[in-house]
mmCIF file of C-alpha atoms in Angstrom:
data_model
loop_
_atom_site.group_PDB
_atom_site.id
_atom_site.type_symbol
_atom_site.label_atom_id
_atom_site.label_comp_id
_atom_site.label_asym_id
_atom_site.label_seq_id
_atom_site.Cartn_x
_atom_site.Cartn_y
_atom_site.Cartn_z
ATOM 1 C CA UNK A 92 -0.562 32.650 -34.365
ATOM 2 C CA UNK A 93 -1.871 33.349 -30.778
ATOM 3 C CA UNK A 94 1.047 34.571 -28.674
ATOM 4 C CA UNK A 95 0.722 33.655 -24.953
ATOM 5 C CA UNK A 96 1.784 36.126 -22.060
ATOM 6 C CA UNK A 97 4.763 34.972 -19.812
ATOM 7 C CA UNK A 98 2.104 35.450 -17.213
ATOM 8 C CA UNK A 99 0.409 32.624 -19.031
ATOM 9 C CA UNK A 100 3.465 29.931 -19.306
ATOM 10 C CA UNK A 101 4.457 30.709 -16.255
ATOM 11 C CA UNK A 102 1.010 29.475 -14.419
ATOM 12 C CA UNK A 103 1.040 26.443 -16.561
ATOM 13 C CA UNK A 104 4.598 24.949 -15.657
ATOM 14 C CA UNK A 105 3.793 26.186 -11.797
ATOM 15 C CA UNK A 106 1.004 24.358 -12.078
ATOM 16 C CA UNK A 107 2.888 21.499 -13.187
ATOM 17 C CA UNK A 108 5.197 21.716 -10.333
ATOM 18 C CA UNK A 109 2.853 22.057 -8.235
ATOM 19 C CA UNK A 110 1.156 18.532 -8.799
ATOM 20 C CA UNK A 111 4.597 16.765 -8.998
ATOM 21 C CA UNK A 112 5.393 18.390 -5.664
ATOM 22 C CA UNK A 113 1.270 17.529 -4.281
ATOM 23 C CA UNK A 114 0.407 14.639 -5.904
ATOM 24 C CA UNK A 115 4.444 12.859 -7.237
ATOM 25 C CA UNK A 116 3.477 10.765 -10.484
ATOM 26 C CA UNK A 117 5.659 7.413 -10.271
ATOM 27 C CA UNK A 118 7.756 8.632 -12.831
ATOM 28 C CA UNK A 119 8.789 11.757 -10.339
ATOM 29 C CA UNK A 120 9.507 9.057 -7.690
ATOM 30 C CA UNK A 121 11.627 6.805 -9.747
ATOM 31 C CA UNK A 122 14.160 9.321 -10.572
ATOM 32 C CA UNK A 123 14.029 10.123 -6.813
ATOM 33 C CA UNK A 124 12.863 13.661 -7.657
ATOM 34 C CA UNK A 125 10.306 13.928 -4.938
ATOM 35 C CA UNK A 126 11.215 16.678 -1.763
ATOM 36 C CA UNK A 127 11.199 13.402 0.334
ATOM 37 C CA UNK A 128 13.934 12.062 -1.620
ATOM 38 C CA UNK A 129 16.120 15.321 -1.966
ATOM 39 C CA UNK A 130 15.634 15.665 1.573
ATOM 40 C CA UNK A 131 16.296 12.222 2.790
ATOM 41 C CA UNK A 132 19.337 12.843 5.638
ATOM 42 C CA UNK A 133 16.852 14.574 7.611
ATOM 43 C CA UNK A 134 14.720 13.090 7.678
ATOM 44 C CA UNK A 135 16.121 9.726 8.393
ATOM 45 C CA UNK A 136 15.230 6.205 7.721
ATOM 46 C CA UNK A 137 11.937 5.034 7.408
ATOM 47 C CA UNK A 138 13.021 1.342 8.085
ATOM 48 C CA UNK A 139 14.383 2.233 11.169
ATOM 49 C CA UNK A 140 12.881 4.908 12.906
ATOM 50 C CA UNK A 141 9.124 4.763 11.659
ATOM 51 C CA UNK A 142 7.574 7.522 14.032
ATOM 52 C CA UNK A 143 10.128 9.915 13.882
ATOM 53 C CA UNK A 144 10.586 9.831 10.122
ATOM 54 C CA UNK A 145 6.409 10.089 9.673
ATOM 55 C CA UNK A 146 7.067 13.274 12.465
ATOM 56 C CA UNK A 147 9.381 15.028 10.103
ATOM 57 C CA UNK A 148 7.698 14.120 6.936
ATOM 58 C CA UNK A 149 3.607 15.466 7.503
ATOM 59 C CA UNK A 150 6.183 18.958 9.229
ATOM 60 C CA UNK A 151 8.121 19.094 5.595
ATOM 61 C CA UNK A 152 4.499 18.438 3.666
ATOM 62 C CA UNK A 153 3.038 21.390 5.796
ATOM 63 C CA UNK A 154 5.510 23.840 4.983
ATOM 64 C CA UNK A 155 6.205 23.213 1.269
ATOM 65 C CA UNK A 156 2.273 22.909 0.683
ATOM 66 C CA UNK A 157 1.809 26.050 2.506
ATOM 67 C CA UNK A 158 5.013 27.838 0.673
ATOM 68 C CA UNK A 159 3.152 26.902 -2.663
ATOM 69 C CA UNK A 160 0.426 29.990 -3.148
ATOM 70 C CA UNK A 161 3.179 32.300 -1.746
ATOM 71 C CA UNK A 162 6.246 30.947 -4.289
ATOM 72 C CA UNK A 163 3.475 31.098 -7.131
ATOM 73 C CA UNK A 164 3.599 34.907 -6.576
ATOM 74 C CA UNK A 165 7.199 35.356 -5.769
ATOM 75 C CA UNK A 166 7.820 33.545 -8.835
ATOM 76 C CA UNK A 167 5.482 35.294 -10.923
ATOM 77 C CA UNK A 168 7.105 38.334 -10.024
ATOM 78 C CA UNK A 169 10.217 37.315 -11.831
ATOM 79 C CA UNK A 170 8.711 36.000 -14.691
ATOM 80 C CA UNK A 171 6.974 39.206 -15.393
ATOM 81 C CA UNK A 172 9.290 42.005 -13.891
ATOM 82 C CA UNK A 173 7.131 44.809 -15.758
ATOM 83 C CA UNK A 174 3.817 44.384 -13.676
ATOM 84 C CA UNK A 175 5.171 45.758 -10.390
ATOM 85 C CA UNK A 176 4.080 42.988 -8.606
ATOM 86 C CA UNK A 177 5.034 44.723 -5.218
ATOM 87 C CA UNK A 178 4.186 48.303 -5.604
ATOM 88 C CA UNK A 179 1.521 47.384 -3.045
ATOM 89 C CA UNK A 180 -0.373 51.190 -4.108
ATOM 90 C CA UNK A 181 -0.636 50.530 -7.364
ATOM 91 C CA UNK A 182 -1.953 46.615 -6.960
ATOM 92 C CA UNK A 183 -5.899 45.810 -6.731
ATOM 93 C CA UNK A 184 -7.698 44.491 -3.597
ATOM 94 C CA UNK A 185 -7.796 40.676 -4.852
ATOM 95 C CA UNK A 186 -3.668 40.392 -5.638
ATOM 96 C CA UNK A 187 -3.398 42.217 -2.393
ATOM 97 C CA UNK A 188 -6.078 39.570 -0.621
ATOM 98 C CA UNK A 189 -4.013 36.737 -2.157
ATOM 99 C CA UNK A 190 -0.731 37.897 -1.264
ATOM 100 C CA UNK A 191 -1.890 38.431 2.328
ATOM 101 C CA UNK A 192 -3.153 35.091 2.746
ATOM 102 C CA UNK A 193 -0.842 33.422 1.199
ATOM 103 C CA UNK A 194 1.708 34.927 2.958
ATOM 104 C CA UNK A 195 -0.384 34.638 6.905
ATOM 105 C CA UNK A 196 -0.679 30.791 6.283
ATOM 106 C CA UNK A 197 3.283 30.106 5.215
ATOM 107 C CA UNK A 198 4.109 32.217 8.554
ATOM 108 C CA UNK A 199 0.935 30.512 10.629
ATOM 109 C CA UNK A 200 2.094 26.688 9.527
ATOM 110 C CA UNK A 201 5.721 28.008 10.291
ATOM 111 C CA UNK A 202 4.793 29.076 13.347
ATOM 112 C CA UNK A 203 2.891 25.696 13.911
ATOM 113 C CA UNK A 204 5.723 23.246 13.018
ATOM 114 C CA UNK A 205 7.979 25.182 14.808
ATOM 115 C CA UNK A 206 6.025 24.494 17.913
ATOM 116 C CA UNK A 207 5.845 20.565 16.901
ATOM 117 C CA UNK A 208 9.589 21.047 17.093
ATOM 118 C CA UNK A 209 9.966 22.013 20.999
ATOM 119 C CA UNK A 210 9.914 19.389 23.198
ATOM 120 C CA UNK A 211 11.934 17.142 21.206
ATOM 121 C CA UNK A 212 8.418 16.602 19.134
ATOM 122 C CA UNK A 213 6.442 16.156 21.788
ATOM 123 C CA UNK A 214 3.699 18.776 20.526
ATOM 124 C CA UNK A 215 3.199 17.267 17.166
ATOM 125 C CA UNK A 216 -0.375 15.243 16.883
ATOM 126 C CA UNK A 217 1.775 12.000 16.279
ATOM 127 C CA UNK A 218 3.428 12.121 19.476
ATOM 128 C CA UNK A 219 0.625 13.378 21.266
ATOM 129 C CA UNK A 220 -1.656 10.137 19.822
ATOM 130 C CA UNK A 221 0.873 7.538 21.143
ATOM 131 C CA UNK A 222 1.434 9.545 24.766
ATOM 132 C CA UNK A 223 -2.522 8.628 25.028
ATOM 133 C CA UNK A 224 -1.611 4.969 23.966
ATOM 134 C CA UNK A 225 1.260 5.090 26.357
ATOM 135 C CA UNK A 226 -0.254 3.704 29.982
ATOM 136 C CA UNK A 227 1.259 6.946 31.479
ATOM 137 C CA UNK A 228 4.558 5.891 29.434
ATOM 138 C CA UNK A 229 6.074 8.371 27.333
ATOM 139 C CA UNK A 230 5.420 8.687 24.249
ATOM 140 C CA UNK A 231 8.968 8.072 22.986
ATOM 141 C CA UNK A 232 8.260 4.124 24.736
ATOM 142 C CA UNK A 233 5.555 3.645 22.628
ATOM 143 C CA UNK A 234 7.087 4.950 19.634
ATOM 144 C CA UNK A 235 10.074 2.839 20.464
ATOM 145 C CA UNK A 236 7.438 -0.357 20.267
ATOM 146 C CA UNK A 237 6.185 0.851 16.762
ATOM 147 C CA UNK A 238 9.766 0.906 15.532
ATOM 148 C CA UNK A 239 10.459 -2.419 16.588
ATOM 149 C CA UNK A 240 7.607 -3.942 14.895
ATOM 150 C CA UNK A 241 7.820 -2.175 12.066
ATOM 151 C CA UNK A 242 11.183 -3.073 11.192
ATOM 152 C CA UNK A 243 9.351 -6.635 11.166
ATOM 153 C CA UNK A 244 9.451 -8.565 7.452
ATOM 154 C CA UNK A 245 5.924 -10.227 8.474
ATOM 155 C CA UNK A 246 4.347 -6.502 8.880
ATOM 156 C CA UNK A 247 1.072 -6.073 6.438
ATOM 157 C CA UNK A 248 1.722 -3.481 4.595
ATOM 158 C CA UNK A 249 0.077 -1.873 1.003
ATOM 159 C CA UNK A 250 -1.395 1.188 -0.589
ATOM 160 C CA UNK A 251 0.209 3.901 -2.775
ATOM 161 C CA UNK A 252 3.507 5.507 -0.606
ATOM 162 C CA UNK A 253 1.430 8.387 0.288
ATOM 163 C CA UNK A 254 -1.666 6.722 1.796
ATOM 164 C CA UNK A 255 -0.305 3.205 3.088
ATOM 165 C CA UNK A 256 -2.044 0.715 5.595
ATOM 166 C CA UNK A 257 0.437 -1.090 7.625
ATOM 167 C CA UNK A 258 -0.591 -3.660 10.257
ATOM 168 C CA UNK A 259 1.690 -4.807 12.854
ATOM 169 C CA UNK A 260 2.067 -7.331 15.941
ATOM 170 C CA UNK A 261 0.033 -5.175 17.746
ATOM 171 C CA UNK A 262 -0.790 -1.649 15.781
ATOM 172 C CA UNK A 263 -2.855 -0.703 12.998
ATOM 173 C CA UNK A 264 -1.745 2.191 10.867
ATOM 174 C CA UNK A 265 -2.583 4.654 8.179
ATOM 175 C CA UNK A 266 -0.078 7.384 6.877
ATOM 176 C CA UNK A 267 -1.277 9.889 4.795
ATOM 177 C CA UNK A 268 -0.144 13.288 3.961
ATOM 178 C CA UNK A 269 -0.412 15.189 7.141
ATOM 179 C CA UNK A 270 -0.218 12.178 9.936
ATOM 180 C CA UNK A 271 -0.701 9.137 10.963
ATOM 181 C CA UNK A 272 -2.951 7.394 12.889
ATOM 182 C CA UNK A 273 -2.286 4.838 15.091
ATOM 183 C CA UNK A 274 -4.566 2.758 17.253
ATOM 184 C CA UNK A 275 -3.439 -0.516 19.465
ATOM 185 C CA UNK A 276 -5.261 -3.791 18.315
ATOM 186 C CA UNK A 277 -6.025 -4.803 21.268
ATOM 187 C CA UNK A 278 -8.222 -1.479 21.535
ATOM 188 C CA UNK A 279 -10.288 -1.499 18.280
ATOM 189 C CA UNK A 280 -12.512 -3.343 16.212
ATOM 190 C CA UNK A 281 -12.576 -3.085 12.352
ATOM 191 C CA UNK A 282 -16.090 -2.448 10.477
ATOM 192 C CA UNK A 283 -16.336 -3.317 6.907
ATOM 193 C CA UNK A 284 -18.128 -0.378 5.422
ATOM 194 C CA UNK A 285 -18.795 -0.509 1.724
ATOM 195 C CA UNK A 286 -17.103 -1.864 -1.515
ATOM 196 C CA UNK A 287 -15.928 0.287 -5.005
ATOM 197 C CA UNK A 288 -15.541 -1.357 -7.700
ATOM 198 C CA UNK A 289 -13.443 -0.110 -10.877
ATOM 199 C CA UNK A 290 -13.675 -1.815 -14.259
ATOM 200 C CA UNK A 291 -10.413 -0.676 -15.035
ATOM 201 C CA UNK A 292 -7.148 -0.668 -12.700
ATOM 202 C CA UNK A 293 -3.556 0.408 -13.662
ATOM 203 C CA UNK A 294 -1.994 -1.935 -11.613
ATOM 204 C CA UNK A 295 -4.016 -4.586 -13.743
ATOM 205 C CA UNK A 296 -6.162 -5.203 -17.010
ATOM 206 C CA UNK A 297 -8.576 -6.376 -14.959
ATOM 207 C CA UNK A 298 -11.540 -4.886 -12.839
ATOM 208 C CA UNK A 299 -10.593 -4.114 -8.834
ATOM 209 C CA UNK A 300 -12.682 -4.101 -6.344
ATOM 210 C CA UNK A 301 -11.411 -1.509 -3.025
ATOM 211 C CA UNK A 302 -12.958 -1.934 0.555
ATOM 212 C CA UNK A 303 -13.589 0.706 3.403
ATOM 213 C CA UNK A 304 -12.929 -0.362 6.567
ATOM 214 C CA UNK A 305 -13.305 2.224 9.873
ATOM 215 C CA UNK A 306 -10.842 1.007 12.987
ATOM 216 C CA UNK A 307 -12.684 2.755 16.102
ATOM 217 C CA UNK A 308 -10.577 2.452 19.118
ATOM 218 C CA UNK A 309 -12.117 2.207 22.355
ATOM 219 C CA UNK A 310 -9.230 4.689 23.714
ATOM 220 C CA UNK A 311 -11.790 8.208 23.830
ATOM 221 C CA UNK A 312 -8.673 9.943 22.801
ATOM 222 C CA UNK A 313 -8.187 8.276 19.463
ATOM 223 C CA UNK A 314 -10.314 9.524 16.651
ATOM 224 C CA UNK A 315 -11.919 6.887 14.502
ATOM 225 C CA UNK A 316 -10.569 6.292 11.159
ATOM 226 C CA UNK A 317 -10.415 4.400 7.824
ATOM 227 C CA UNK A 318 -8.624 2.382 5.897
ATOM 228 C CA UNK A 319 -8.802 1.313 2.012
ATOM 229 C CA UNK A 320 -7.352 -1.099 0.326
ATOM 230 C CA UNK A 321 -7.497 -3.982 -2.064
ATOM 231 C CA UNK A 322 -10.394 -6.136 -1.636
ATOM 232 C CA UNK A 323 -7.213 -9.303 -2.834
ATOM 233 C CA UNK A 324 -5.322 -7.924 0.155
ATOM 234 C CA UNK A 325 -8.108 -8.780 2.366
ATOM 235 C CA UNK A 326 -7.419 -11.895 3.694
ATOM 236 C CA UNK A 327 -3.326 -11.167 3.941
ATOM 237 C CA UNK A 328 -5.362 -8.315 6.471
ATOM 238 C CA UNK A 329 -7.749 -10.887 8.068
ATOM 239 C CA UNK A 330 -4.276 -13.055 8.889
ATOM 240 C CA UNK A 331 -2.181 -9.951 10.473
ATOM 241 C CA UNK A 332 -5.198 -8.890 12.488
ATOM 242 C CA UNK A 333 -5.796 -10.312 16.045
ATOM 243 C CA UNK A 334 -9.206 -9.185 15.905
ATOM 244 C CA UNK A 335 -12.096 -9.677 13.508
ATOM 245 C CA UNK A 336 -13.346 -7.719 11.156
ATOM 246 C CA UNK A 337 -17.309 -7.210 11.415
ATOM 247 C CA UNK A 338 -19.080 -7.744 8.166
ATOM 248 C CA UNK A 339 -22.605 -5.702 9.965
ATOM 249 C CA UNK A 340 -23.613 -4.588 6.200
ATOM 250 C CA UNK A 341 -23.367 -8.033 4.259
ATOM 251 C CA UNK A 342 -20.769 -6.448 1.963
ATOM 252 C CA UNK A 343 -19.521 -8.840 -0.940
ATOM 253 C CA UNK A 344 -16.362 -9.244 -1.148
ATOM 254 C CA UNK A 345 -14.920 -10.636 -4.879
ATOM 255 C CA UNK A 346 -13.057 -12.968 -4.949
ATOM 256 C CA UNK A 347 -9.065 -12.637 -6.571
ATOM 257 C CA UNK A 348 -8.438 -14.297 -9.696
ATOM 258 C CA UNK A 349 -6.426 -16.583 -8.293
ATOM 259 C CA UNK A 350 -8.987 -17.409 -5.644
ATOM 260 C CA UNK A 351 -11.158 -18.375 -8.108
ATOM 261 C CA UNK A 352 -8.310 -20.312 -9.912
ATOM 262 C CA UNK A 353 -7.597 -22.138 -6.896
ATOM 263 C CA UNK A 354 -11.311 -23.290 -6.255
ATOM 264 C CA UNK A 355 -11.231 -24.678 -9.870
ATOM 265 C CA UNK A 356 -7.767 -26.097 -9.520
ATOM 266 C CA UNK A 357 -8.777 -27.943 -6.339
ATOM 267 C CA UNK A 358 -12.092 -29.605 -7.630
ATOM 268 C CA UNK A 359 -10.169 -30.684 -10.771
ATOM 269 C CA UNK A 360 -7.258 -32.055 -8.622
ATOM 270 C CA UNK A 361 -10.404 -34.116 -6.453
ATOM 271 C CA UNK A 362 -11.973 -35.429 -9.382
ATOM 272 C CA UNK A 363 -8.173 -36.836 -10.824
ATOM 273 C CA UNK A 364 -7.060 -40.827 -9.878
ATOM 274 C CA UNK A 365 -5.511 -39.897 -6.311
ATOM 275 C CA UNK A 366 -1.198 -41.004 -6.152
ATOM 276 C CA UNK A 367 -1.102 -43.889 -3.671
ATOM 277 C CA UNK A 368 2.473 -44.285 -2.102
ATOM 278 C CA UNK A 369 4.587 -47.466 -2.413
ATOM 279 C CA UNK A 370 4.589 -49.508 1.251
ATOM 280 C CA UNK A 371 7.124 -48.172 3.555
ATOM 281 C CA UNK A 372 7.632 -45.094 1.600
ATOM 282 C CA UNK A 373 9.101 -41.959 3.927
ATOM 283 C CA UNK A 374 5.861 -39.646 5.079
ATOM 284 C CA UNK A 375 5.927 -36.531 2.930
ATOM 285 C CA UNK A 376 7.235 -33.772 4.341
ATOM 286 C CA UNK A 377 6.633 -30.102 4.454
ATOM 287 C CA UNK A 378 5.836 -28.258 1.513
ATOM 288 C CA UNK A 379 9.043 -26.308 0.413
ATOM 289 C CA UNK A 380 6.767 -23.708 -0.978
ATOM 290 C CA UNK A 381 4.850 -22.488 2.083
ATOM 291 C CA UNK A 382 6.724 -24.587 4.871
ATOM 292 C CA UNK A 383 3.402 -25.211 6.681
ATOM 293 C CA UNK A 384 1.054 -27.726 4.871
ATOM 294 C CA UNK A 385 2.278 -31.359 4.097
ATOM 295 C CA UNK A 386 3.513 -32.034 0.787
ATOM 296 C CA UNK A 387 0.204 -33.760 -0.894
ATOM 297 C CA UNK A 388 0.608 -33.452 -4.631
ATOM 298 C CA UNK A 389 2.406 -35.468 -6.964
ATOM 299 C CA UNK A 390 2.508 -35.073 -10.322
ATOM 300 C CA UNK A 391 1.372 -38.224 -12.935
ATOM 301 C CA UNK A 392 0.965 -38.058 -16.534
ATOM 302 C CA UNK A 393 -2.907 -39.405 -16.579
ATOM 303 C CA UNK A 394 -3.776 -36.971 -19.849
ATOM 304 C CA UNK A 395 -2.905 -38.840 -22.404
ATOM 305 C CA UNK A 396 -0.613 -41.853 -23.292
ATOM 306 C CA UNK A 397 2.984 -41.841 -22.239
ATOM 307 C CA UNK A 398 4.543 -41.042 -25.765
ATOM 308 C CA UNK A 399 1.625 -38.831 -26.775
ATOM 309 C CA UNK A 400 0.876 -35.158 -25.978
ATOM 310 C CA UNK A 401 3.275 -32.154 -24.954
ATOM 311 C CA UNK A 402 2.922 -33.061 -20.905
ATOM 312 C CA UNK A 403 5.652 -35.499 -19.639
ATOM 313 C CA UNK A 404 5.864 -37.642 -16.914
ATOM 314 C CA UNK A 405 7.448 -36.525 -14.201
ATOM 315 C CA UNK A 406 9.830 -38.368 -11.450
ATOM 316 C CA UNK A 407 9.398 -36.188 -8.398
ATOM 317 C CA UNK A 408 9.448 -37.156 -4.864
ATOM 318 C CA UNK A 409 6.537 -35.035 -3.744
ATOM 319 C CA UNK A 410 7.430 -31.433 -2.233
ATOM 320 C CA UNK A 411 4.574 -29.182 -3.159
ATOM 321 C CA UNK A 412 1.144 -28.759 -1.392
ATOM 322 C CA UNK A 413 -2.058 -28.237 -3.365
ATOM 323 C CA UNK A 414 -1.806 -24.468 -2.650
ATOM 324 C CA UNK A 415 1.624 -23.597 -4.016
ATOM 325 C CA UNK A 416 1.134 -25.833 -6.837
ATOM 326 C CA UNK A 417 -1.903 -24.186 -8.054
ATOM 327 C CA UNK A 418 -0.259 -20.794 -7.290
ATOM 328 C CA UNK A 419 2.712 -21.749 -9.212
ATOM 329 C CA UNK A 420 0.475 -22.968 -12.078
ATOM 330 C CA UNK A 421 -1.478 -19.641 -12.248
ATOM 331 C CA UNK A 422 1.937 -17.635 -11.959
ATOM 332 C CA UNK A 423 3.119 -20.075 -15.012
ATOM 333 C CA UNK A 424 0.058 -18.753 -17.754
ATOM 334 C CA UNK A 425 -0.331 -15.664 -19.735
ATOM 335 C CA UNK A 426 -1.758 -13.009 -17.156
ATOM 336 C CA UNK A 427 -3.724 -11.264 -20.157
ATOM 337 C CA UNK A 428 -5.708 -14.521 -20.830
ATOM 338 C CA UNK A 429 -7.735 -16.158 -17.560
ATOM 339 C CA UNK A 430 -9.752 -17.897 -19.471
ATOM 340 C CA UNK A 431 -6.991 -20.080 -21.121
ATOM 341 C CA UNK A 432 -5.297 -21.167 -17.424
ATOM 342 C CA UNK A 433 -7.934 -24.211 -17.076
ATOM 343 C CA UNK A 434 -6.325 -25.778 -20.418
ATOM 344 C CA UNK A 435 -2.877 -24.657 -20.177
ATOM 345 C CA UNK A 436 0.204 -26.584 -19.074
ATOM 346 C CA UNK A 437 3.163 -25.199 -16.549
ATOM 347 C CA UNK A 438 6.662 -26.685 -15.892
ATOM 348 C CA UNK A 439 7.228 -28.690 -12.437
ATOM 349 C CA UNK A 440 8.835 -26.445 -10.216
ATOM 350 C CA UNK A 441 11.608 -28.659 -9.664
ATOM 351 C CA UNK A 442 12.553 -30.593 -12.841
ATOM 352 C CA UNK A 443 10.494 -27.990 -15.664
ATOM 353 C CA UNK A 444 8.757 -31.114 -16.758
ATOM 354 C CA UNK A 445 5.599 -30.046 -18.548
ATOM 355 C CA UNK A 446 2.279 -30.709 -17.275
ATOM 356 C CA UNK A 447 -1.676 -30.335 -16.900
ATOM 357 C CA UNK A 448 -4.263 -30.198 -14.475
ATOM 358 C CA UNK A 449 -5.048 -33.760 -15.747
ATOM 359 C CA UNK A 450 -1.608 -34.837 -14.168
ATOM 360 C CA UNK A 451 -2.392 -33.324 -10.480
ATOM 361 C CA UNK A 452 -2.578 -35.875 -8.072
ATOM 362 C CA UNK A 453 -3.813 -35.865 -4.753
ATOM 363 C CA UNK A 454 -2.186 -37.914 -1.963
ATOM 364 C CA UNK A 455 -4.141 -39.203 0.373
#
């Protein structure tokens, strides 16, 4: 049996550590394990002061990722006490090499956050991004503005909680590890860049598709950057956005599954006997589901005969629009199987009487 140096062990769970401190797998952040979490009263609330918490943060992620090399050795000196591991005469040029660097870039980033600090933050990149955004307004003002609209429910917001794209009223965002950059809507335009495409996605069984995006601001002082995201959270973008987003390279974008759903779903629902109201009926109202389009749909067994088949006929004033009721449909079917939805039946969403696409009606 091979027997493995402490040396050894030790490397392997530092290494460990090291990638659930760099790189937190969701298990780490569901226990609330993550140096975010343990250090949460400092660095405040997210929700309600969105600059200054995204100052603090990228200061902690510089020091602990620059503490890392330095601890490794610290560490390592514990873990094997008979190696001398600071008798500096007796140690070869590389160990020495690494401990001197390691140790010059902890004290060089603590020198460097320490000079974010002064000023009440006013030398950290963040603040100094939003002072050139300001119109000769401080840079607190602006911040101030961010803050507001971020504490927004209507805010665009997705990505993993390291690298997030958040669009507001009037900002578009990126946080990632070390910042966050910021331009003003009113000063950029969006460029679709390119398309990946992944056969295989944890978030679903299916194949994703991600799209690149650079936001170049027409403020000289604001770098260009870029944004990634879901190629289904594409049009929740388009919606947020007060400008548009140029398509210059004819990049396909795939449609979502429920896209696709929805296009089926509607031509079936144009194809079925339209519901014609009763004379002096009340106008429909609102759809309850979105609140915006007029309730068109009303549900009529059509499949089959009255007494026959598992759909039943349901008594419903109509409430839904075409939309919600296909979205509620698709929500209704096994997620696993697509290609059964077309066939399938759901519940109505207000009595949980069953039906098909064959019983969609259109109002006209």
């Amino acid at each position: 049996m091979v027997q493995m140096s402490s040396e050894f062990i030790y490397s392997l769970i530092y290494i460990l550590i090291c990638v659930c401190v760099v790189i937190p797998p969701t298990e780490v952040r569901s226990a609330g394990l993550t140096i975010y979490n343990l250090l949460s009263v400092w660095l405040g609330s997210e929700e309600m002061s969105f600059i200054q918490y995204h100052i603090k943060k990228t200061t902690l992620t510089a020091i602990v990722h620059s503490v890392l090399p330095l601890a490794y050795y610290i560490g390592l000196s514990i873990a094997a006490p008979n190696q001398q591991w600071f008798q500096f005469d007796e140690l070869s040029i590389w160990i020495l090499l690494y401990l001197g660097v390691s140790t010059t870039v902890f004290l060089s980033t603590l020198t460097l956050c320490y000079w974010w600090s002064k000023n009440n933050w006013g030398n950290h990149p963040i603040a100094k991004a939003l002072h050139h955004q300001g119109n000769n307004r401080a840079w607190t003002d602006v911040a101030a503005r961010i803050n507001m609209e971020f504490r927004r429910v209507d805010k665009f917001a997705t990505g993993p909680p390291d690298v997030r794209v958040i669009v507001t009223d009037s900002w578009v965002m990126k946080t990632w590890a070390y910042g966050v950059n910021v331009a003003h809507q009113a000063d950029c335009h969006l460029n679709l860049l390119r398309t990946e495409e992944h056969a295989l996605s944890p978030e679903s069984r299916a194949g994703v598709q991600y799209l690149a995006i650079q936001v170049i601001s027409a403020n000289q002082y604001i770098k260009p950057f870029e944004i990634r995201l879901f190629s289904s959270d594409y049009k929740d973008l388009r919606d947020k956005l007060t400008v548009p987003v140029v398509n210059a390279r004819n990049v396909v974008i795939q449609q979502t599954l429920t896209d696709r759903f929805l296009d089926a779903f509607s031509h079936q629902v144009q194809t079925n006997p339209p519901f014609v109201p009763q004379l002096g009926s009340p106008a429909p109202e609102n759809c309850i589901g979105c609140l915006l389009s007029p309730a068109n749909i009303k549900l009529v067994k059509f499949c089959e005969e009255s007494q026959r088949g598992d759909c039943v006929q349901c008594f419903c004033r109509p409430m839904w629009c075409m939309d919600c009721m296909c979205k509620w449909f698709a929500s209704r079917q096994d997620q696993g199987r697509p290609e059964s939805w077309l066939g399938s039946r759901a519940p109505c969403p207000t009595c949980r009487s069953k039906f098909c696409m064959l019983d969609v009606c259109l109002i006209p």
